[in-house]
């Protein structure tokens, strides 16, 4: 299922193995030896971040939707539409897109994105962020070149979700 989080449990702890794991779509990477308690806590944390909150259907509520000219993110349905066509994203790509889109035109460095989207400090290769941004752009670009171009690289700094005045979010 496209929203199912992926945790890699492995004996391969070299940096290249971890980077390869994240690049292949893992949301977390745990190296042996690990305690069962740590695994349970990581699973709970990952589920907390990826599961949509349940709302009492008897109560009307405003939908959590961020909408731009070429991109619509429906957080309640966990769907992304680029030029009205659905884009299938991994949970981490979706979280990255939401994080950037909620603060248009703000530049985030890779360390900030790892801390806020991956929810941990990372003192190694920051390529996992670059890889996820690249894949996110590729998936958006298959449907809408304009939507893909909203994710901009700020050379030497990081990334931003660029929105022009005529593209401001409607919610």
CSV table of C-alpha atoms in Angstrom, one decimal:
chain,number,residue,atom,x,y,z
A,1,UNK,CA,0.0,0.0,0.0
A,2,UNK,CA,1.5,3.4,-0.9
A,3,UNK,CA,1.0,4.8,2.6
A,4,UNK,CA,2.6,1.9,4.4
A,5,UNK,CA,5.8,3.0,6.1
A,6,UNK,CA,8.9,1.0,5.5
A,7,UNK,CA,11.5,0.2,8.2
A,8,UNK,CA,14.6,-1.6,7.2
A,9,UNK,CA,16.1,-3.9,9.9
A,10,UNK,CA,19.5,-5.0,8.9
A,11,UNK,CA,23.0,-6.0,9.9
A,12,UNK,CA,24.5,-3.7,7.2
A,13,UNK,CA,25.4,-0.5,9.1
A,14,UNK,CA,27.8,1.2,6.7
A,15,UNK,CA,26.8,4.7,5.6
A,16,UNK,CA,26.5,3.6,2.0
A,17,UNK,CA,24.1,0.8,3.0
A,18,UNK,CA,22.0,3.3,5.0
A,19,UNK,CA,21.9,5.8,2.2
A,20,UNK,CA,21.0,3.0,-0.2
A,21,UNK,CA,18.2,2.0,2.1
A,22,UNK,CA,16.7,5.5,2.3
A,23,UNK,CA,17.2,6.0,-1.4
A,24,UNK,CA,15.2,2.8,-2.1
A,25,UNK,CA,12.3,4.3,-0.1
A,26,UNK,CA,12.8,3.3,3.5
A,27,UNK,CA,11.3,5.7,6.1
A,28,UNK,CA,13.6,4.4,8.8
A,29,UNK,CA,16.7,2.2,9.0
A,30,UNK,CA,17.7,0.2,12.1
A,31,UNK,CA,21.0,-1.6,12.3
A,32,UNK,CA,21.7,-4.8,14.4
A,33,UNK,CA,22.1,-5.1,17.3
A,34,UNK,CA,18.9,-3.3,18.4
A,35,UNK,CA,16.6,-3.7,21.3
A,36,UNK,CA,13.0,-4.8,20.8
A,37,UNK,CA,12.0,-1.7,22.8
A,38,UNK,CA,13.8,0.6,20.4
A,39,UNK,CA,12.0,-1.1,17.4
A,40,UNK,CA,8.6,-0.8,19.1
A,41,UNK,CA,9.2,2.9,19.8
A,42,UNK,CA,10.4,3.6,16.3
A,43,UNK,CA,7.4,1.8,14.8
A,44,UNK,CA,5.0,3.8,17.0
A,45,UNK,CA,6.7,7.1,16.1
A,46,UNK,CA,6.5,6.2,12.4
A,47,UNK,CA,2.9,5.2,12.6
A,48,UNK,CA,2.0,8.4,14.5
A,49,UNK,CA,3.6,10.4,11.7
A,50,UNK,CA,2.0,8.5,8.8
A,51,UNK,CA,-1.5,7.7,9.9
A,52,UNK,CA,-4.1,10.2,9.3
A,53,UNK,CA,-6.1,11.2,12.3
A,54,UNK,CA,-9.6,9.7,12.6
A,55,UNK,CA,-12.4,12.2,12.9
A,56,UNK,CA,-15.9,11.6,14.1
A,57,UNK,CA,-17.8,11.6,10.8
A,58,UNK,CA,-21.0,12.9,12.5
A,59,UNK,CA,-19.3,16.2,13.1
A,60,UNK,CA,-18.7,18.4,10.1
A,61,UNK,CA,-15.2,19.7,9.8
A,62,UNK,CA,-13.1,21.8,7.4
A,63,UNK,CA,-11.0,19.6,5.2
A,64,UNK,CA,-7.3,19.9,5.5
A,65,UNK,CA,-6.4,20.9,1.9
A,66,UNK,CA,-3.6,23.0,0.5
A,67,UNK,CA,-4.3,24.1,-3.0
A,68,UNK,CA,-2.2,26.0,-5.5
A,69,UNK,CA,-2.7,26.6,-9.2
A,70,UNK,CA,-1.1,23.3,-10.4
A,71,UNK,CA,-1.0,21.3,-7.1
A,72,UNK,CA,-3.6,20.2,-4.6
A,73,UNK,CA,-2.7,18.4,-1.4
A,74,UNK,CA,-5.6,16.8,0.5
A,75,UNK,CA,-4.2,15.9,3.8
A,76,UNK,CA,-7.5,14.3,5.0
A,77,UNK,CA,-7.5,11.9,2.1
A,78,UNK,CA,-3.7,11.7,2.0
A,79,UNK,CA,-3.8,12.5,-1.8
A,80,UNK,CA,-1.8,14.7,-4.1
A,81,UNK,CA,-3.2,16.0,-7.4
A,82,UNK,CA,-1.0,17.8,-9.9
A,83,UNK,CA,-3.1,19.4,-12.6
A,84,UNK,CA,-6.1,17.3,-11.4
A,85,UNK,CA,-4.2,14.0,-11.8
A,86,UNK,CA,-3.3,11.9,-8.8
A,87,UNK,CA,0.4,11.5,-8.0
A,88,UNK,CA,1.4,8.4,-6.0
A,89,UNK,CA,4.0,9.2,-3.4
A,90,UNK,CA,5.8,7.2,-0.7
A,91,UNK,CA,5.0,8.3,2.9
A,92,UNK,CA,8.3,10.2,3.2
A,93,UNK,CA,7.8,12.0,-0.2
A,94,UNK,CA,4.4,13.0,0.9
A,95,UNK,CA,5.6,14.3,4.3
A,96,UNK,CA,8.4,16.2,2.6
A,97,UNK,CA,5.9,17.8,0.1
A,98,UNK,CA,3.5,18.8,2.9
A,99,UNK,CA,6.3,20.2,5.0
A,100,UNK,CA,7.6,22.4,2.2
A,101,UNK,CA,4.2,23.4,0.9
A,102,UNK,CA,2.9,24.5,4.3
A,103,UNK,CA,5.6,27.3,4.3
A,104,UNK,CA,5.8,28.5,0.8
A,105,UNK,CA,8.9,30.5,-0.3
A,106,UNK,CA,10.9,29.6,2.9
A,107,UNK,CA,14.3,28.0,2.3
A,108,UNK,CA,15.0,24.9,4.4
A,109,UNK,CA,18.5,23.4,4.6
A,110,UNK,CA,19.0,19.6,4.5
A,111,UNK,CA,19.6,19.3,8.2
A,112,UNK,CA,16.3,21.1,9.0
A,113,UNK,CA,14.4,18.8,6.6
A,114,UNK,CA,16.0,15.7,8.1
A,115,UNK,CA,15.1,16.9,11.6
A,116,UNK,CA,11.5,17.9,10.8
A,117,UNK,CA,10.5,15.3,8.1
A,118,UNK,CA,12.6,12.3,9.2
A,119,UNK,CA,12.4,13.4,12.9
A,120,UNK,CA,16.0,12.7,13.9
A,121,UNK,CA,19.4,14.3,13.8
A,122,UNK,CA,21.6,12.9,11.1
A,123,UNK,CA,25.4,13.3,11.2
A,124,UNK,CA,26.4,11.8,7.9
A,125,UNK,CA,25.5,11.9,4.3
A,126,UNK,CA,22.6,14.3,3.6
A,127,UNK,CA,22.0,12.7,0.2
A,128,UNK,CA,18.8,11.0,1.4
A,129,UNK,CA,17.1,14.5,1.3
A,130,UNK,CA,18.4,15.1,-2.2
A,131,UNK,CA,17.3,11.7,-3.4
A,132,UNK,CA,13.8,12.2,-2.0
A,133,UNK,CA,13.5,15.7,-3.5
A,134,UNK,CA,14.7,14.3,-6.8
A,135,UNK,CA,12.1,11.5,-6.8
A,136,UNK,CA,9.3,13.8,-5.6
A,137,UNK,CA,10.1,16.1,-8.5
A,138,UNK,CA,10.2,13.2,-11.0
A,139,UNK,CA,6.8,11.9,-9.9
A,140,UNK,CA,5.3,15.4,-10.1
A,141,UNK,CA,6.9,16.1,-13.4
A,142,UNK,CA,5.3,13.0,-15.0
A,143,UNK,CA,2.0,14.6,-14.4
A,144,UNK,CA,2.7,18.4,-14.3
A,145,UNK,CA,5.9,20.2,-15.2
A,146,UNK,CA,4.5,23.3,-13.4
A,147,UNK,CA,3.9,21.5,-10.2
A,148,UNK,CA,7.4,19.9,-10.2
A,149,UNK,CA,9.0,23.3,-10.7
A,150,UNK,CA,7.5,24.6,-7.4
A,151,UNK,CA,10.2,22.6,-5.5
A,152,UNK,CA,13.3,24.7,-6.1
A,153,UNK,CA,16.9,24.1,-5.2
A,154,UNK,CA,18.6,27.0,-3.5
A,155,UNK,CA,22.2,26.2,-4.3
A,156,UNK,CA,24.5,25.9,-1.3
A,157,UNK,CA,21.6,26.1,1.1
A,158,UNK,CA,18.7,23.6,0.5
A,159,UNK,CA,15.2,23.6,-0.9
A,160,UNK,CA,12.1,25.7,-1.0
A,161,UNK,CA,8.5,25.4,-2.2
A,162,UNK,CA,8.3,28.4,-4.5
A,163,UNK,CA,4.9,30.1,-5.0
A,164,UNK,CA,4.3,33.2,-7.1
A,165,UNK,CA,1.6,35.7,-6.1
A,166,UNK,CA,-0.9,34.2,-8.6
A,167,UNK,CA,-0.2,30.7,-7.1
A,168,UNK,CA,-0.9,31.5,-3.4
A,169,UNK,CA,-2.6,28.7,-1.5
A,170,UNK,CA,-6.3,28.8,-1.2
A,171,UNK,CA,-6.2,27.1,2.2
